[in-house]
Coordinates of C-alpha atoms in Angstrom, one line a residue:
M1 CA -67.5 -120.3 -154.1
K2 CA -68.1 -123.2 -151.7
K3 CA -71.7 -123.9 -150.7
Q4 CA -73.0 -126.2 -148.0
R5 CA -76.5 -127.2 -147.2
Q6 CA -78.0 -129.7 -144.9
A7 CA -80.5 -132.1 -146.4
F8 CA -81.3 -134.9 -144.0
G9 CA -77.7 -136.2 -143.7
V10 CA -76.5 -135.2 -147.1
V11 CA -73.9 -132.4 -147.5
E12 CA -73.1 -131.0 -150.9
I13 CA -69.9 -129.2 -151.4
K14 CA -69.2 -127.6 -154.7
P15 CA -65.6 -127.2 -155.8
Q16 CA -64.2 -123.7 -155.3
S17 CA -62.9 -121.5 -158.1
K18 CA -59.2 -121.1 -158.2
S19 CA -58.0 -118.9 -155.4
S20 CA -54.3 -118.9 -155.0
F21 CA -54.5 -116.3 -152.2
K22 CA -56.7 -118.5 -150.1
D23 CA -54.4 -121.4 -150.7
K24 CA -51.5 -119.3 -149.4
V25 CA -53.4 -118.2 -146.4
A26 CA -54.3 -121.8 -145.6
L27 CA -50.6 -122.7 -145.9
L28 CA -49.7 -119.8 -143.6
S29 CA -52.2 -121.1 -141.1
R30 CA -50.6 -124.5 -141.2
G31 CA -47.1 -123.0 -140.7
L32 CA -48.2 -121.1 -137.7
M33 CA -49.3 -124.3 -136.1
V34 CA -45.8 -125.8 -136.1
P35 CA -44.3 -123.5 -133.4
V36 CA -47.7 -123.4 -131.6
A37 CA -47.4 -127.2 -131.1
I38 CA -44.4 -126.6 -129.0
L39 CA -46.2 -124.3 -126.6
P40 CA -48.3 -126.7 -124.5
L41 CA -45.2 -128.4 -122.9
A42 CA -43.3 -125.1 -122.7
G43 CA -46.2 -123.4 -120.9
I44 CA -46.6 -126.2 -118.4
L45 CA -42.9 -126.2 -117.6
L46 CA -42.9 -122.4 -117.2
G47 CA -46.0 -122.3 -115.0
L48 CA -44.9 -125.2 -112.7
G49 CA -41.3 -124.0 -112.5
A50 CA -42.4 -120.5 -111.5
A51 CA -44.8 -121.9 -108.8
F52 CA -42.1 -124.0 -107.1
P53 CA -40.5 -121.2 -105.0
Q54 CA -44.0 -119.9 -104.1
I55 CA -45.1 -123.3 -102.9
F56 CA -41.9 -124.3 -101.0
G57 CA -40.7 -120.8 -100.0
E58 CA -38.5 -118.2 -101.7
D59 CA -35.7 -119.0 -99.2
N60 CA -35.7 -122.7 -100.0
H61 CA -32.6 -123.0 -102.1
A62 CA -33.4 -126.5 -103.4
A63 CA -36.9 -125.4 -104.4
L64 CA -35.4 -122.4 -106.2
I65 CA -33.0 -124.6 -108.2
A66 CA -35.7 -127.2 -108.9
G67 CA -38.1 -124.5 -110.1
N68 CA -35.5 -123.0 -112.4
V69 CA -34.6 -126.4 -113.8
I70 CA -38.2 -127.0 -114.7
K71 CA -38.9 -123.4 -115.9
M72 CA -35.9 -122.6 -118.1
P73 CA -36.6 -125.1 -120.9
G74 CA -40.0 -123.5 -121.3
S75 CA -38.7 -120.0 -120.8
I76 CA -36.2 -120.2 -123.7
V77 CA -38.9 -121.3 -126.1
F78 CA -40.8 -118.1 -125.5
K79 CA -37.6 -116.0 -125.7
C80 CA -36.8 -117.5 -129.0
L81 CA -40.3 -117.6 -130.4
P82 CA -39.8 -115.1 -133.2
M83 CA -36.9 -117.1 -134.5
I84 CA -38.8 -120.3 -134.1
F85 CA -41.7 -118.8 -136.2
A86 CA -39.2 -117.7 -138.9
I87 CA -37.9 -121.3 -139.1
A88 CA -41.4 -122.9 -139.1
I89 CA -42.8 -120.6 -141.8
A90 CA -39.7 -121.0 -144.0
I91 CA -40.0 -124.8 -143.8
T92 CA -43.8 -124.8 -144.4
F93 CA -43.6 -122.9 -147.7
T94 CA -40.7 -124.9 -149.0
K95 CA -42.1 -128.4 -148.5
D96 CA -40.1 -129.2 -145.4
S97 CA -36.7 -128.1 -146.6
G98 CA -34.1 -128.2 -143.9
V99 CA -31.9 -125.6 -145.7
A100 CA -34.8 -123.2 -145.7
G101 CA -35.2 -123.7 -141.9
L102 CA -31.5 -123.0 -141.4
C103 CA -31.9 -119.8 -143.5
G104 CA -34.9 -118.8 -141.5
A105 CA -32.8 -118.7 -138.3
L106 CA -29.9 -117.0 -140.1
G107 CA -32.2 -114.5 -141.7
W108 CA -33.9 -113.5 -138.4
L109 CA -30.5 -113.0 -136.7
V110 CA -29.3 -110.8 -139.7
M111 CA -32.5 -108.8 -139.6
C112 CA -32.0 -108.0 -135.9
A113 CA -28.2 -107.4 -136.2
I114 CA -28.4 -104.9 -139.1
Q115 CA -30.4 -102.5 -136.8
V116 CA -27.7 -102.3 -134.1
P117 CA -25.5 -99.6 -135.8
F118 CA -28.5 -97.3 -136.0
I119 CA -29.4 -97.3 -132.3
T120 CA -27.6 -95.1 -129.8
Q121 CA -28.4 -95.7 -126.2
S122 CA -27.9 -93.4 -123.1
G123 CA -28.9 -93.7 -119.5
D124 CA -28.7 -96.6 -117.1
G125 CA -29.3 -100.2 -118.0
E126 CA -33.0 -100.1 -117.2
T127 CA -34.4 -96.7 -118.1
F128 CA -32.7 -95.7 -121.3
K129 CA -33.2 -93.3 -124.2
A130 CA -32.5 -94.5 -127.7
S131 CA -32.1 -92.5 -131.0
F132 CA -33.0 -94.6 -134.0
L133 CA -32.7 -93.0 -137.4
W134 CA -35.3 -90.2 -137.3
Y135 CA -37.0 -91.6 -134.2
N136 CA -35.2 -89.5 -131.6
Y137 CA -35.1 -90.3 -127.9
I138 CA -37.7 -93.0 -127.8
G139 CA -37.7 -93.9 -124.1
L140 CA -39.6 -93.9 -120.8
D141 CA -39.6 -90.1 -120.1
G142 CA -43.2 -89.2 -120.5
Q143 CA -43.7 -91.4 -123.5
Q144 CA -44.9 -94.7 -122.0
E145 CA -46.4 -95.9 -125.3
F146 CA -43.0 -95.7 -126.9
A147 CA -41.2 -97.7 -124.2
G148 CA -40.1 -101.2 -125.1
I149 CA -40.0 -100.8 -128.9
F150 CA -36.5 -102.0 -128.4
T151 CA -35.5 -105.2 -126.7
N152 CA -32.5 -105.1 -124.5
G153 CA -30.5 -108.2 -123.4
N154 CA -33.1 -110.5 -124.9
I155 CA -32.4 -113.2 -127.5
P156 CA -30.4 -112.6 -129.7
G157 CA -28.5 -110.7 -127.0
F158 CA -28.2 -107.3 -128.5
L159 CA -30.4 -104.2 -128.8
S160 CA -32.7 -104.3 -131.7
L161 CA -36.3 -103.7 -132.6
N162 CA -38.9 -105.7 -130.8
T163 CA -40.9 -107.0 -133.8
S164 CA -42.0 -110.0 -131.9
V165 CA -43.6 -112.9 -133.8
F166 CA -44.6 -110.6 -136.7
G167 CA -40.9 -110.1 -137.5
G168 CA -40.3 -113.8 -137.4
V169 CA -43.3 -114.5 -139.8
C170 CA -42.1 -111.9 -142.3
T171 CA -38.6 -113.3 -142.1
G172 CA -39.9 -116.8 -142.8
L173 CA -42.0 -115.7 -145.7
L174 CA -39.1 -113.9 -147.4
V175 CA -36.7 -116.8 -146.9
A176 CA -39.2 -119.2 -148.4
F177 CA -39.6 -117.0 -151.4
L178 CA -35.9 -116.7 -151.9
Y179 CA -35.4 -120.5 -151.4
N180 CA -38.0 -121.4 -154.0
K181 CA -36.6 -118.9 -156.5
T182 CA -32.9 -119.5 -156.1
K183 CA -32.5 -123.2 -155.0
N184 CA -31.7 -124.2 -158.6
V185 CA -29.4 -121.3 -159.5
Q186 CA -26.3 -122.3 -161.5
L187 CA -23.3 -120.0 -161.1
P188 CA -20.3 -119.8 -163.4
T189 CA -17.8 -122.6 -163.0
A190 CA -15.4 -120.6 -160.9
L191 CA -18.2 -120.1 -158.3
G192 CA -19.9 -123.4 -158.9
F193 CA -19.5 -124.5 -155.3
F194 CA -22.1 -121.9 -154.3
S195 CA -24.7 -123.0 -156.8
G196 CA -28.0 -124.6 -155.9
V197 CA -29.1 -124.6 -152.2
R198 CA -25.7 -123.3 -151.1
F199 CA -26.6 -120.0 -152.8
V200 CA -29.7 -119.6 -150.6
P201 CA -27.9 -118.6 -147.4
I202 CA -25.9 -116.0 -149.3
V203 CA -28.9 -114.3 -150.8
T204 CA -30.7 -114.6 -147.5
I205 CA -28.1 -112.5 -145.7
L206 CA -28.3 -109.8 -148.3
A207 CA -32.1 -109.8 -148.5
L208 CA -32.7 -109.9 -144.8
A209 CA -30.3 -107.1 -144.2
G210 CA -32.6 -105.1 -146.5
L211 CA -35.7 -106.3 -144.6
G212 CA -34.1 -105.2 -141.4
M213 CA -33.5 -101.7 -142.8
I214 CA -37.2 -101.5 -143.9
F215 CA -38.3 -102.5 -140.4
A216 CA -35.9 -99.9 -139.0
M217 CA -37.7 -97.2 -141.0
I218 CA -41.3 -98.2 -140.3
W219 CA -41.6 -100.4 -137.3
P220 CA -41.4 -97.8 -134.5
A221 CA -44.4 -96.1 -136.0
V222 CA -46.2 -99.4 -136.6
G223 CA -45.4 -100.5 -133.1
I224 CA -46.8 -97.3 -131.6
G225 CA -50.0 -97.8 -133.7
L226 CA -50.4 -101.4 -132.6
F227 CA -49.9 -100.3 -129.0
Y228 CA -52.7 -97.8 -129.2
A229 CA -55.0 -100.5 -130.9
G230 CA -54.3 -103.0 -128.1
K231 CA -54.7 -100.3 -125.4
G232 CA -58.1 -99.4 -126.9
L233 CA -59.2 -103.1 -127.1
S234 CA -58.1 -103.8 -123.5
N235 CA -60.5 -101.0 -122.3
A236 CA -63.4 -101.9 -124.6
P237 CA -66.7 -101.7 -122.6
G238 CA -68.5 -104.8 -121.3
G239 CA -66.1 -107.4 -122.9
I240 CA -67.3 -106.6 -126.4
N241 CA -63.8 -107.2 -127.8
S242 CA -63.8 -110.7 -126.4
F243 CA -67.2 -111.3 -127.9
I244 CA -66.1 -110.3 -131.3
Y245 CA -62.8 -112.2 -131.2
T246 CA -64.4 -115.4 -129.9
L247 CA -67.2 -115.3 -132.5
L248 CA -64.8 -114.8 -135.4
N249 CA -62.4 -117.4 -134.0
R250 CA -65.2 -120.1 -134.1
C251 CA -66.5 -118.9 -137.5
L252 CA -63.0 -119.4 -139.0
I253 CA -62.5 -122.9 -137.5
P254 CA -64.0 -124.8 -140.5
F255 CA -61.6 -123.1 -142.9
G256 CA -58.5 -123.6 -140.8
L257 CA -57.9 -119.8 -140.8
H258 CA -58.4 -119.1 -137.2
H259 CA -54.7 -119.4 -136.5
V260 CA -54.0 -116.3 -138.5
L261 CA -56.5 -114.3 -136.4
S262 CA -55.4 -115.9 -133.1
N263 CA -51.7 -115.2 -133.6
L264 CA -52.4 -111.5 -134.1
I265 CA -54.0 -111.5 -130.7
Y266 CA -51.6 -113.8 -129.0
W267 CA -48.3 -112.3 -130.0
T268 CA -48.7 -108.7 -131.1
P269 CA -49.5 -105.5 -129.3
I270 CA -53.1 -105.9 -130.5
G271 CA -53.5 -108.4 -127.7
G272 CA -52.0 -106.0 -125.2
T273 CA -48.7 -104.6 -124.0
W274 CA -46.9 -104.9 -120.7
D275 CA -43.7 -102.9 -120.1
T276 CA -41.7 -104.7 -117.5
S277 CA -39.1 -101.9 -117.4
A278 CA -41.7 -99.5 -115.9
N279 CA -42.0 -99.0 -112.2
A280 CA -44.0 -101.8 -110.5
I281 CA -47.3 -100.2 -109.4
V282 CA -50.2 -102.3 -108.2
Q283 CA -53.8 -101.5 -107.3
I284 CA -55.5 -103.0 -104.2
H285 CA -59.1 -102.0 -103.5
G286 CA -58.8 -98.9 -105.6
V287 CA -55.5 -97.7 -103.9
Y288 CA -52.2 -97.6 -105.8
Y289 CA -49.0 -99.0 -104.3
Q290 CA -45.4 -98.9 -105.4
V291 CA -43.4 -102.0 -105.1
V292 CA -40.2 -101.2 -103.2
S293 CA -37.0 -103.0 -102.3
D294 CA -36.0 -103.8 -98.7
G295 CA -34.3 -100.4 -98.7
S296 CA -37.6 -98.7 -99.8
V297 CA -36.2 -98.0 -103.3
P298 CA -38.9 -98.2 -106.1
M299 CA -38.5 -101.3 -108.2
T300 CA -39.4 -102.0 -111.8
W301 CA -41.3 -105.1 -112.7
A302 CA -38.1 -106.7 -114.2
A303 CA -36.2 -106.1 -111.0
I304 CA -38.7 -108.2 -109.0
T305 CA -37.6 -111.3 -110.9
G306 CA -34.0 -110.2 -111.6
G307 CA -34.7 -109.9 -115.3
T308 CA -34.1 -107.3 -117.9
G309 CA -36.9 -104.9 -118.7
A310 CA -38.6 -105.4 -122.0
Q311 CA -42.0 -104.9 -123.7
I312 CA -44.1 -108.0 -123.6
Y313 CA -46.7 -108.3 -126.4
G314 CA -49.9 -110.2 -126.9
E315 CA -52.3 -112.2 -124.9
W316 CA -50.1 -115.3 -124.6
G317 CA -46.9 -113.4 -124.3
I318 CA -48.2 -111.4 -121.3
Q319 CA -49.8 -114.5 -119.6
Y320 CA -46.6 -116.5 -119.8
E321 CA -44.6 -113.5 -118.4
L322 CA -47.2 -113.0 -115.6
M323 CA -46.5 -116.6 -114.3
N324 CA -43.0 -115.3 -113.2
Y325 CA -44.7 -112.7 -111.0
V326 CA -48.0 -114.1 -109.7
G327 CA -47.7 -115.3 -106.1
K328 CA -44.4 -113.6 -105.4
P329 CA -44.2 -111.8 -102.1
V330 CA -43.3 -108.1 -102.5
N331 CA -43.0 -105.0 -100.3
I332 CA -45.4 -102.2 -101.2
V333 CA -46.0 -98.6 -100.0
P334 CA -48.8 -96.3 -101.1
V335 CA -47.9 -94.2 -104.1
G336 CA -46.9 -90.7 -102.9
G337 CA -45.8 -91.9 -99.5
G338 CA -47.6 -91.4 -96.3
G339 CA -47.9 -95.1 -95.3
D340 CA -46.0 -98.0 -93.9
I341 CA -44.3 -100.7 -95.9
T342 CA -46.4 -103.9 -96.0
T343 CA -45.8 -107.2 -97.7
T344 CA -48.3 -108.9 -100.0
K345 CA -48.4 -111.5 -102.8
L346 CA -48.8 -110.4 -106.3
T347 CA -52.1 -111.4 -108.0
Y348 CA -53.3 -111.1 -111.6
D349 CA -55.9 -108.5 -110.7
M350 CA -53.6 -106.2 -108.8
I351 CA -51.0 -106.2 -111.6
F352 CA -53.5 -105.7 -114.4
R353 CA -55.3 -102.9 -112.6
G354 CA -52.0 -101.2 -111.7
T355 CA -51.2 -100.6 -115.3
E356 CA -53.8 -97.8 -115.5
Y357 CA -51.8 -95.6 -113.1
A358 CA -49.2 -94.5 -115.7
N359 CA -51.5 -94.7 -118.7
G360 CA -54.1 -92.0 -118.2
G361 CA -56.6 -94.3 -116.4
M362 CA -56.4 -96.9 -119.1
Y363 CA -55.2 -100.5 -119.0
T364 CA -52.5 -101.6 -121.4
F365 CA -53.6 -105.3 -121.2
N366 CA -56.3 -107.4 -119.7
P367 CA -54.9 -111.0 -119.1
G368 CA -57.2 -113.7 -120.4
Q369 CA -59.7 -111.4 -122.1
Y370 CA -59.6 -113.5 -125.3
T371 CA -58.8 -117.0 -124.1
D372 CA -60.6 -117.4 -120.8
P373 CA -64.1 -118.3 -122.2
M374 CA -62.8 -121.2 -124.1
G375 CA -62.7 -123.6 -121.2
A376 CA -66.4 -123.1 -120.6
W377 CA -67.5 -124.5 -123.9
M378 CA -64.6 -127.0 -124.2
M379 CA -65.2 -128.6 -120.8
C380 CA -68.9 -128.2 -120.4
C381 CA -70.9 -127.0 -123.5
L382 CA -69.6 -129.3 -126.2
P383 CA -69.8 -132.4 -124.0
A384 CA -73.4 -131.3 -123.3
A385 CA -74.0 -131.2 -127.0
A386 CA -72.5 -134.7 -127.4
L387 CA -74.8 -135.9 -124.7
A388 CA -77.8 -134.5 -126.5
M389 CA -76.7 -136.3 -129.7
F390 CA -76.3 -139.5 -127.7
F391 CA -79.8 -139.4 -126.2
A392 CA -81.3 -138.3 -129.5
A393 CA -80.3 -141.7 -131.0
P394 CA -82.8 -144.5 -130.7
K395 CA -82.2 -147.0 -127.8
G396 CA -80.3 -150.1 -128.6
D397 CA -77.5 -150.6 -131.1
N398 CA -78.0 -147.2 -132.6
R399 CA -77.4 -145.5 -129.3
K400 CA -74.4 -147.6 -128.6
L401 CA -73.0 -146.6 -132.0
A402 CA -73.7 -143.0 -131.2
G403 CA -72.0 -143.3 -127.9
S404 CA -68.8 -144.7 -129.5
I405 CA -68.6 -141.6 -131.7
V406 CA -70.0 -138.6 -129.9
I407 CA -69.3 -139.5 -126.3
S408 CA -65.7 -140.2 -127.0
A409 CA -65.5 -136.9 -128.9
G410 CA -67.0 -135.1 -125.9
V411 CA -64.5 -136.7 -123.5
V412 CA -61.6 -135.6 -125.8
S413 CA -62.9 -132.0 -125.7
F414 CA -63.3 -132.1 -121.9
L415 CA -59.9 -133.6 -121.2
T416 CA -57.7 -132.0 -123.8
G417 CA -59.6 -129.1 -125.4
I418 CA -59.5 -130.6 -128.9
T419 CA -62.9 -129.7 -130.2
E420 CA -62.8 -130.4 -133.9
P421 CA -64.1 -134.0 -133.7
I422 CA -67.3 -133.0 -131.9
E423 CA -67.7 -129.6 -133.7
F424 CA -67.3 -131.2 -137.2
T425 CA -69.8 -133.9 -136.2
F426 CA -72.6 -131.3 -136.3
L427 CA -71.0 -128.8 -138.7
F428 CA -71.5 -131.0 -141.7
L429 CA -75.0 -132.0 -140.7
A430 CA -76.3 -128.6 -139.9
P431 CA -74.0 -125.6 -140.7
W432 CA -76.5 -123.2 -139.2
L433 CA -76.2 -125.0 -135.9
F434 CA -72.5 -124.3 -135.9
W435 CA -72.4 -120.7 -137.1
G436 CA -75.8 -119.6 -136.0
F437 CA -75.8 -121.0 -132.5
H438 CA -72.5 -122.4 -131.4
A439 CA -70.3 -119.5 -132.6
V440 CA -72.6 -116.9 -131.2
M441 CA -72.9 -118.6 -127.8
C442 CA -69.1 -118.8 -127.7
G443 CA -69.0 -115.1 -128.2
V444 CA -71.5 -114.6 -125.4
M445 CA -69.4 -116.7 -123.1
G446 CA -66.4 -114.5 -124.0
L447 CA -68.3 -111.5 -122.9
V448 CA -69.4 -113.1 -119.6
S449 CA -65.9 -114.3 -118.7
V450 CA -64.6 -110.7 -119.0
L451 CA -67.4 -109.4 -116.8
F452 CA -66.6 -112.1 -114.2
T453 CA -62.9 -111.2 -114.1
L454 CA -61.4 -114.6 -114.9
Y455 CA -57.6 -114.9 -115.3
L456 CA -56.9 -118.5 -116.4
P457 CA -53.4 -119.0 -118.0
Q458 CA -53.2 -121.1 -121.1
V459 CA -50.7 -123.9 -121.7
G460 CA -51.2 -124.1 -125.4
P461 CA -53.3 -123.2 -128.5
H462 CA -56.9 -122.5 -127.9
F463 CA -58.0 -126.0 -128.9
I464 CA -55.6 -127.6 -126.5
G465 CA -55.7 -124.9 -123.8
S466 CA -58.7 -124.3 -121.5
S467 CA -59.2 -128.0 -120.9
L468 CA -59.2 -130.0 -117.7
I469 CA -55.4 -130.3 -118.2
D470 CA -55.2 -126.5 -118.1
L471 CA -57.5 -126.2 -115.1
I472 CA -55.4 -128.6 -113.0
T473 CA -51.9 -127.9 -114.0
L474 CA -52.2 -124.1 -114.1
G475 CA -55.5 -122.8 -112.9
V476 CA -55.5 -124.7 -109.6
V477 CA -51.7 -124.2 -109.2
Q478 CA -52.0 -120.4 -109.7
D479 CA -54.8 -120.1 -107.2
A480 CA -52.9 -122.3 -104.7
I481 CA -50.0 -119.9 -104.7
G482 CA -52.4 -116.9 -104.2
G483 CA -52.6 -115.7 -107.7
H484 CA -56.4 -115.3 -107.7
A485 CA -56.7 -116.8 -111.2
N486 CA -60.4 -117.5 -110.3
C487 CA -60.1 -120.8 -112.2
W488 CA -63.3 -122.1 -110.7
M489 CA -65.2 -119.5 -112.7
V490 CA -64.5 -121.6 -115.8
V491 CA -66.7 -124.4 -114.5
V492 CA -69.3 -121.9 -113.2
I493 CA -69.7 -120.3 -116.6
G494 CA -69.6 -123.7 -118.4
L495 CA -72.4 -125.0 -116.1
M496 CA -74.5 -121.9 -116.8
F497 CA -74.4 -122.6 -120.6
A498 CA -74.2 -126.4 -120.7
P499 CA -78.0 -126.8 -120.1
I500 CA -78.7 -124.3 -122.9
Y501 CA -76.5 -126.4 -125.3
Y502 CA -78.2 -129.7 -124.3
C503 CA -81.7 -128.4 -124.7
F504 CA -81.1 -126.5 -127.9
F505 CA -79.2 -129.4 -129.6
S506 CA -81.9 -131.9 -128.4
W507 CA -84.6 -129.6 -129.9
A508 CA -82.8 -129.0 -133.2
I509 CA -82.0 -132.7 -133.8
K510 CA -85.6 -133.8 -133.3
R511 CA -87.2 -130.7 -134.9
Y512 CA -85.2 -130.9 -138.1
D513 CA -84.5 -134.7 -138.0
L514 CA -80.8 -134.2 -138.2
Q515 CA -78.9 -137.3 -139.1
T516 CA -76.6 -137.2 -136.1
P517 CA -74.6 -140.4 -135.2
G518 CA -77.0 -143.2 -134.5
R519 CA -79.9 -141.6 -136.4
G520 CA -78.5 -141.7 -139.9
S521 CA -77.3 -144.5 -142.1
T522 CA -75.5 -147.2 -140.4
K523 CA -74.4 -149.0 -143.5
L524 CA -70.7 -150.0 -143.3
F525 CA -69.3 -149.4 -146.7
T526 CA -66.6 -151.6 -148.2
K527 CA -63.8 -150.8 -150.6
K528 CA -65.7 -152.4 -153.5
D529 CA -68.7 -150.2 -152.8
F530 CA -66.6 -147.1 -153.3
Q531 CA -64.6 -148.3 -156.3
A532 CA -67.9 -149.0 -158.0
Q533 CA -69.3 -145.6 -157.1
Q534 CA -69.3 -142.9 -159.8
L535 CA -68.7 -139.2 -159.0
N536 CA -71.4 -136.9 -160.2
K537 CA -70.7 -135.5 -163.7
N538 CA -71.7 -131.9 -162.7
G539 CA -68.7 -131.5 -160.4
T540 CA -70.8 -131.8 -157.2
V541 CA -69.4 -134.1 -154.5
T542 CA -72.3 -135.6 -152.6
T543 CA -71.7 -137.1 -149.2
T544 CA -74.0 -139.3 -147.1
V545 CA -73.1 -139.2 -143.5
V546 CA -71.8 -142.6 -142.6
Q547 CA -71.3 -144.1 -139.2
S548 CA -68.7 -146.8 -139.0
T549 CA -66.7 -148.5 -136.2
S550 CA -65.4 -152.0 -136.5
S551 CA -65.1 -152.2 -140.3
V552 CA -62.4 -149.5 -140.4
P553 CA -59.3 -151.1 -142.0
T554 CA -56.2 -151.4 -139.9
K555 CA -52.5 -150.9 -140.4
D556 CA -51.1 -150.9 -143.9
D557 CA -54.5 -151.6 -145.6
R558 CA -55.9 -148.4 -144.2
I559 CA -53.0 -146.2 -145.2
Q560 CA -53.2 -147.5 -148.8
D561 CA -57.0 -147.0 -148.8
I562 CA -56.6 -143.4 -147.6
I563 CA -54.2 -142.8 -150.5
E564 CA -56.6 -144.3 -153.0
A565 CA -59.5 -142.4 -151.5
L566 CA -57.6 -139.2 -152.1
G567 CA -57.3 -140.0 -155.8
G568 CA -54.2 -142.2 -155.7
S569 CA -50.6 -141.3 -155.2
S570 CA -50.4 -139.5 -158.6
N571 CA -53.1 -137.1 -157.4
I572 CA -51.4 -136.1 -154.1
V573 CA -49.1 -133.1 -154.3
T574 CA -48.4 -132.6 -150.6
V575 CA -49.5 -134.1 -147.3
E576 CA -49.3 -132.2 -144.0
A577 CA -51.3 -132.2 -140.8
C578 CA -52.3 -130.0 -137.9
F579 CA -53.7 -131.3 -134.6
T580 CA -56.9 -132.9 -136.1
R581 CA -56.7 -132.4 -139.9
L582 CA -54.9 -134.2 -142.6
R583 CA -54.1 -131.2 -144.9
T584 CA -53.5 -132.3 -148.4
E585 CA -53.0 -130.6 -151.7
L586 CA -54.4 -132.5 -154.6
K587 CA -54.0 -132.1 -158.3
D588 CA -57.7 -132.7 -158.8
P589 CA -59.8 -132.6 -155.6
G590 CA -62.7 -134.0 -157.7
K591 CA -61.0 -137.4 -157.7
A592 CA -61.1 -137.7 -153.9
N593 CA -63.9 -139.9 -152.5
K594 CA -65.4 -138.4 -149.4
D595 CA -67.6 -141.3 -148.6
W596 CA -64.6 -143.7 -148.7
L597 CA -62.6 -141.4 -146.4
I598 CA -65.5 -141.2 -143.9
S599 CA -65.7 -145.0 -143.8
L600 CA -62.0 -145.0 -143.1
G601 CA -62.5 -143.0 -139.9
A602 CA -62.7 -139.4 -141.1
K603 CA -65.2 -137.1 -139.4
G604 CA -65.6 -135.0 -142.6
V605 CA -63.6 -133.1 -145.2
M606 CA -63.3 -129.5 -146.3
L607 CA -62.2 -128.0 -149.6
Q608 CA -59.7 -125.2 -149.2
G609 CA -59.0 -123.0 -152.2
S610 CA -58.4 -124.6 -155.5
Q611 CA -56.4 -127.7 -154.5
G612 CA -56.5 -127.8 -150.7
Y613 CA -58.4 -130.9 -149.3
H614 CA -58.6 -131.2 -145.6
V615 CA -59.7 -134.5 -144.0
I616 CA -60.6 -134.4 -140.3
F617 CA -59.3 -137.5 -138.7
G618 CA -58.9 -136.2 -135.1
T619 CA -55.8 -136.6 -133.0
E620 CA -54.4 -139.3 -135.3
A621 CA -53.9 -136.9 -138.2
D622 CA -50.2 -136.3 -137.7
V623 CA -49.5 -140.1 -137.4
L624 CA -51.4 -140.7 -140.5
K625 CA -49.5 -138.0 -142.3
N626 CA -46.2 -139.6 -141.5
K627 CA -47.3 -143.1 -142.6
I628 CA -48.8 -141.7 -145.8
K629 CA -45.5 -139.8 -146.6
S630 CA -43.5 -143.0 -145.9
R631 CA -45.8 -145.0 -148.2
L632 CA -45.6 -142.5 -151.0
A633 CA -41.8 -142.4 -150.7
G634 CA -41.7 -146.2 -150.8
E635 CA -40.1 -146.4 -147.4
D636 CA -42.4 -149.1 -145.9

């Protein structure tokens, strides 16, 4: 079991016992990051494209076309997200095999297609009943929680179970297992053409047909259970659900496992459910209104945008779908009649609160309840902590050195929402400051943001979303078209907590003499220093926090030094990267030299499982991964 303790700038990390399960979870976490990396651009395109007609007028044909041109590339990403996850997971668990990626897409299509013969549909195209094996007449009639278990007219274009991203992940895991087990199969001579990797697609079709049948038998019940779980969480009192999620999210950051938790919230019914095939009912000042057409005919949500009704799952899934509705002018009439038709623009609040009408006074989702608080600490609180570290350093060269490290990290957090550089700066020095203060305060901000009814859409993963980029490209835009996203509340909440961060960090650094940048050792270690250094014989890796700037090697020398600091090319099994970490698997992590890596620009390292060795390099991690792979392959 890994142990960490702070001792005036020294962090001791004891190697972990073998834990293959934890290794696999860490690998899954990395796989989930591959499709998530696509979402920032897709979200921006979707949000800006949806806003075009609202800004320039619904009757402006040029604006409508321009909006669709901008929106559709982002929209197709979200429609195909389950298949994208299937491909990404398959590739991740097979060491970047292209064949496995192809089989991931093939397997997901087969899993969906095998369910078609077992679904019988009746009714019109929007409100249908379906009989599926022993689940009879699952539909809209008095069974709101069952609606949308099927997806109609969505990718792949036929009626099948709406297993969302969960189905894609399960497909990818099974395909990866099949690839690793059958890629070297040798068939008899007569069938020899189908040996090796050409055998994998064959076994994929057979196995995924079986997986599709398993989903057919159990998923409707699972989907209903997840619906109720998400419904309960969406109605949790006082934002306690946001507090718990946000706290756990931060606590898992050092282990790289937060993606697993986040994706459950972002893409499954646990994060909420919105049925766009239901009648569009909104709430304004406590009064319910039905959205109607020009002919006073009640409309479904899907009819407003000209789409096909479906069940939208998860925090992100719902937020992205909402962008297609917020700001749109609609005709409304009081539910039950007795009033004139009026025109209004749809807002986050009126849509969200309208869901309780058909659900026994309970909401089926609460947009932004899990992601809204992140902007407060990313844009305000962590930069305040960086400022505290800066002023805690003695004046002169030490403070300049501190500024080059922590101020730049604070600016990165403010502009882009990438928090690991600043978070890991104090995590390794004082773990209690991270888990005991920062994580708890983030949870509190989650609770406060729910109480303040904040609806800020996200353009990407939580460490890219909620930044200044989000605030400008989506928050301000959504408010400008009348969506009432209340984006300004992000800054208000951040400014409420930023002084607390600054004061607490200033006190903690001076009270416990924490060796933050500019206060610890400023020795600039050389390659010879590290080559002469001996690892402790008891298996403990001792790291002195080192500040370095100008002596960091450049270009080819640095890449080779990183390889040697990881124990040499013979010690490296795999090299991958997420946004800020170089994720390596080493034969013997004890051969890696942490001090050397820090002198090469790393912010810190983390042991993951028995062989996982993560090096936090910041936003250059992915570039370093590619260069290291090229060097190991002898391509440069």
